[in-house]
C-alpha atoms as a PDB file:
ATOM      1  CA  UNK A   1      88.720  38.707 109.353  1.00  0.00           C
ATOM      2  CA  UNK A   2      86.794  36.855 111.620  1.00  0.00           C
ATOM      3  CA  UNK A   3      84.754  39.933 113.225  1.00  0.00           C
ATOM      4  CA  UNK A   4      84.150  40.525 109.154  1.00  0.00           C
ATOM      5  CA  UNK A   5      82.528  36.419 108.768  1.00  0.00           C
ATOM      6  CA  UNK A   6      80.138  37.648 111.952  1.00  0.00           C
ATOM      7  CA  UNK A   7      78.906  40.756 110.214  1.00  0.00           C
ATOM      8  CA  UNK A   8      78.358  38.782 106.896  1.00  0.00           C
ATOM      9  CA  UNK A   9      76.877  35.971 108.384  1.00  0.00           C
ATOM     10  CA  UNK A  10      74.828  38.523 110.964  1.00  0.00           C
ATOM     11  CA  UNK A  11      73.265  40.182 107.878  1.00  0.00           C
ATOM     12  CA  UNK A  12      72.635  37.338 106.097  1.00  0.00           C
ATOM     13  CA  UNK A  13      70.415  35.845 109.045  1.00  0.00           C
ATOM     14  CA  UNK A  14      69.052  39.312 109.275  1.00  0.00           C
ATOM     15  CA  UNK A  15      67.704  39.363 105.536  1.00  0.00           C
ATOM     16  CA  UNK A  16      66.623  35.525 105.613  1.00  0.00           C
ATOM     17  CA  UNK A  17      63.915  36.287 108.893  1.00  0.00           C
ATOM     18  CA  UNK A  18      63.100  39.351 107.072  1.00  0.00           C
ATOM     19  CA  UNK A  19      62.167  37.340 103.339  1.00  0.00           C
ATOM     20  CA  UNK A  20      60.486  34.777 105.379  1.00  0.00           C
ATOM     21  CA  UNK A  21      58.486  36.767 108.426  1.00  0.00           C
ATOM     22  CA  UNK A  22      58.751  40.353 107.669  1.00  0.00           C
ATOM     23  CA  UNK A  23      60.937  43.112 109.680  1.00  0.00           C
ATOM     24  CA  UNK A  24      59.791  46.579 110.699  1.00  0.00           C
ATOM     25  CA  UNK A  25      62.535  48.653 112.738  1.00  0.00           C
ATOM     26  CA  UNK A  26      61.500  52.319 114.005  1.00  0.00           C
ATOM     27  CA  UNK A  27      59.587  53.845 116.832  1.00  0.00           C
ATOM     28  CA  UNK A  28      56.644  56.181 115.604  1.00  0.00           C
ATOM     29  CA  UNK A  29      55.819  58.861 115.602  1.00  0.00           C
ATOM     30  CA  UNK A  30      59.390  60.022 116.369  1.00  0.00           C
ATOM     31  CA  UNK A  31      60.917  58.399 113.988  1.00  0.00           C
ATOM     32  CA  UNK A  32      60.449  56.848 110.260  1.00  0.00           C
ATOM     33  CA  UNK A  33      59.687  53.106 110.428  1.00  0.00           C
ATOM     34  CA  UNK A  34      61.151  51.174 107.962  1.00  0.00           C
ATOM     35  CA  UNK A  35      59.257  47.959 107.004  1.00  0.00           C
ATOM     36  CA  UNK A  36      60.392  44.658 104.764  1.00  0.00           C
ATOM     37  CA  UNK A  37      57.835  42.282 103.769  1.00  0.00           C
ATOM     38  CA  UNK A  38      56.248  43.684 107.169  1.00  0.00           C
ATOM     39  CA  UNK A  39      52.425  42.452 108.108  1.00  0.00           C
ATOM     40  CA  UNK A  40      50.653  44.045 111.468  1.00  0.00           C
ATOM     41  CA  UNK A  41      49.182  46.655 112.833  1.00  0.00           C
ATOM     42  CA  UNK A  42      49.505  49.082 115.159  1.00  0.00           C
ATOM     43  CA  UNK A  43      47.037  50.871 117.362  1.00  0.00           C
ATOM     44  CA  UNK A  44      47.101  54.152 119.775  1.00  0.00           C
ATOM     45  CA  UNK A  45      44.205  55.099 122.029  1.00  0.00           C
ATOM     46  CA  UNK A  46      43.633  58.877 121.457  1.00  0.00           C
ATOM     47  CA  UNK A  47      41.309  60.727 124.094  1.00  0.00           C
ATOM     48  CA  UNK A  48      39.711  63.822 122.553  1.00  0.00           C
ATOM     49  CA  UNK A  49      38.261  66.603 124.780  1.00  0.00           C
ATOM     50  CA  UNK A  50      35.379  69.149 123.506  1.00  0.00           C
ATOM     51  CA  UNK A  51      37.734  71.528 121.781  1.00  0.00           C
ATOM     52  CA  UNK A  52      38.800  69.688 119.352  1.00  0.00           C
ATOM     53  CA  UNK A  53      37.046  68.995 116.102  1.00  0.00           C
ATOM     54  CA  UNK A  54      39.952  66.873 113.957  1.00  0.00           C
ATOM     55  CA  UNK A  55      42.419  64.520 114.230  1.00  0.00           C
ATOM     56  CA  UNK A  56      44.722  65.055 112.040  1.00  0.00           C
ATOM     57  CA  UNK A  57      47.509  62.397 110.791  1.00  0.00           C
ATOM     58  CA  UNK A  58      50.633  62.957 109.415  1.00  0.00           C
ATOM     59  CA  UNK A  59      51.417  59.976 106.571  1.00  0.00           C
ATOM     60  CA  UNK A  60      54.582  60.083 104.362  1.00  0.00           C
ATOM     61  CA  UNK A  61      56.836  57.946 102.836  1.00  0.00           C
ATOM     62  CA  UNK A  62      57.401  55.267  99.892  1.00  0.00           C
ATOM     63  CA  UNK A  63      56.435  51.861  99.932  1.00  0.00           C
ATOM     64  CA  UNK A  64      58.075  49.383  96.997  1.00  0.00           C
ATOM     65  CA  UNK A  65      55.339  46.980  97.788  1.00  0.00           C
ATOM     66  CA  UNK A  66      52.181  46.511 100.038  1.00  0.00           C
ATOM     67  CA  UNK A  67      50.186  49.169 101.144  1.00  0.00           C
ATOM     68  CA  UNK A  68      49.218  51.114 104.533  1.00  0.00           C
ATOM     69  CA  UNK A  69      46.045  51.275 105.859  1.00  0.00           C
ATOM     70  CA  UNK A  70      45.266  54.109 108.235  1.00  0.00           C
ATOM     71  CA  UNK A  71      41.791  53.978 110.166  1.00  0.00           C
ATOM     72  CA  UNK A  72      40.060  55.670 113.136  1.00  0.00           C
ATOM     73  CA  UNK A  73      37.998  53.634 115.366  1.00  0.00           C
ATOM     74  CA  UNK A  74      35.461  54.720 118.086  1.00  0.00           C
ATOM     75  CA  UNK A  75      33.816  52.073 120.268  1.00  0.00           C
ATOM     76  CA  UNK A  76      34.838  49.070 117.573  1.00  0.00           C
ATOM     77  CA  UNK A  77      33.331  51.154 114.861  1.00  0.00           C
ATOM     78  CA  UNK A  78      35.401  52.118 112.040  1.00  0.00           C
ATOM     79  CA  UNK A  79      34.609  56.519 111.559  1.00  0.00           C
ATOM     80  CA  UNK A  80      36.880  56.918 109.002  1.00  0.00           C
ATOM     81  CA  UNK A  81      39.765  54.894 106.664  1.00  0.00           C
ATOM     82  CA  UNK A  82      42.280  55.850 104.021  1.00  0.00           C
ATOM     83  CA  UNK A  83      44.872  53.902 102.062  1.00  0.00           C
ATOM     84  CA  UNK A  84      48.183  54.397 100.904  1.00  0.00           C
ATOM     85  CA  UNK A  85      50.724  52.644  98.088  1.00  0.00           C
ATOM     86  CA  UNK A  86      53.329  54.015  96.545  1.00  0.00           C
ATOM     87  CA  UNK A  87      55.257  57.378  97.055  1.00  0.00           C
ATOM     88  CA  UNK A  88      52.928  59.578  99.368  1.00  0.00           C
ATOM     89  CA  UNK A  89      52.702  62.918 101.385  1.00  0.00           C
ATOM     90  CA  UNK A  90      49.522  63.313 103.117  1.00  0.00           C
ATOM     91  CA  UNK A  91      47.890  65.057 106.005  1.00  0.00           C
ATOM     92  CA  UNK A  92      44.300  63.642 106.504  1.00  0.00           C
ATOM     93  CA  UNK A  93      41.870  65.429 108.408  1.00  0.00           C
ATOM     94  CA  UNK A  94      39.166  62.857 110.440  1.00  0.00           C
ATOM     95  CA  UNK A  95      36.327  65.027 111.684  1.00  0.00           C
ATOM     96  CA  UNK A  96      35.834  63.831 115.342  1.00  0.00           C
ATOM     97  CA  UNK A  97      33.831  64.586 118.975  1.00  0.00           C
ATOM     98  CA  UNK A  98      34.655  64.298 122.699  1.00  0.00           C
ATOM     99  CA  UNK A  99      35.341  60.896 123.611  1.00  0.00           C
ATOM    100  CA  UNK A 100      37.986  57.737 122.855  1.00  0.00           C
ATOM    101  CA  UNK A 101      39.246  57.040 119.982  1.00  0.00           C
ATOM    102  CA  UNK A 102      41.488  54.398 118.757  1.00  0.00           C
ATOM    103  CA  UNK A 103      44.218  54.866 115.594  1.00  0.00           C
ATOM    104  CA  UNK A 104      45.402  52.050 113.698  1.00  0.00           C
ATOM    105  CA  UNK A 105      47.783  51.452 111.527  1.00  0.00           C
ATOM    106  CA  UNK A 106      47.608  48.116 109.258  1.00  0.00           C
ATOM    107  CA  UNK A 107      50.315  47.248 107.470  1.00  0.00           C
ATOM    108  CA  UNK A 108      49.828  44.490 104.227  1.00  0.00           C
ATOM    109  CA  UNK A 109      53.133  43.266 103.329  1.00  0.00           C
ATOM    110  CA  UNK A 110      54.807  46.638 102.958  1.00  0.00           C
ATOM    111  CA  UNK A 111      58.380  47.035 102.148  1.00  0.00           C
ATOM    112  CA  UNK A 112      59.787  50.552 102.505  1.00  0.00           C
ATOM    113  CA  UNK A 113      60.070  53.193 104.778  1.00  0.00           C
ATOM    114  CA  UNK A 114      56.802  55.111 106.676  1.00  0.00           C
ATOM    115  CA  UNK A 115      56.398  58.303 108.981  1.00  0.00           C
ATOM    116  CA  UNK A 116      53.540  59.067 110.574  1.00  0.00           C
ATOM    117  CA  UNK A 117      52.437  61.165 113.080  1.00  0.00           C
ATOM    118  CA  UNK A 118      48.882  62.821 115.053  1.00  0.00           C
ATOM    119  CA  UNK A 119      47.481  65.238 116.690  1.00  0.00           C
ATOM    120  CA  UNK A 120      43.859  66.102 117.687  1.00  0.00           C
ATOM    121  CA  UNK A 121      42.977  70.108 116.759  1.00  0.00           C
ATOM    122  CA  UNK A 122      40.576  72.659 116.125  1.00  0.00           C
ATOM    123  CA  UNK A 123      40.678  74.218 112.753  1.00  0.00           C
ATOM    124  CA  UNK A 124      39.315  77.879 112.115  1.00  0.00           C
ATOM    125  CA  UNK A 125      36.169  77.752 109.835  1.00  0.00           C
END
């Protein structure tokens, strides 16, 4: 009984942080993240060589509320930037060169669950 007043009162501490400051638990790309009430970002350096012409990024999942924000950054510069709300499926293609590139990931008070993952390739004409 008493291991059963922990859990409750565990869960209930759990869901109070998570109304009041947001709670994202996952590990991308491996994994889906799930997110409640969840604002931040996340960012990955990518280094693309000279065979490579894409990037290309994974994106699925639902989101109840919010929305995702999924951009591509080279030297502070913003190349390219979609959006997501809703239920979505997507694989978006960003056209890229040789050099370093930085992926973020901006999350606006999403609640729901998100998988994503990238890869830089060269696509046959």
């Amino acid at each position: 009984m008493r291991s059963l007043l922990v859990l409750v009162l565990a869960a209930l501490g759990l869901y109070w942080y998570a109304e009041r400051y947001g709670l994202a638990v996952g590990y991308p790309p491996f994994l889906p993240v799930f997110y409640w009430k969840y604002t931040g970002e996340a960012q990955y350096s990518v280094r693309v060589t000279g065979l490579y012409d894409a990037l290309k990024v994974k994106v699925s999942g639902r989101l109840d509320e919010g929305r995702l924000q999924v951009a591509l950054l080279k030297e502070g510069r913003e190349v390219a930037k979609r959006a997501f709300s809703g239920t979505f499926q997507e694989e978006v293609r960003f056209p890229v060169e040789a050099g370093e590139y930085l992926l973020r990931f901006r999350l606006e008070g999403a609640r729901g669950q998100v998988r994503y993952d990238w890869v830089a390739t060269k696509f046959a004409p």
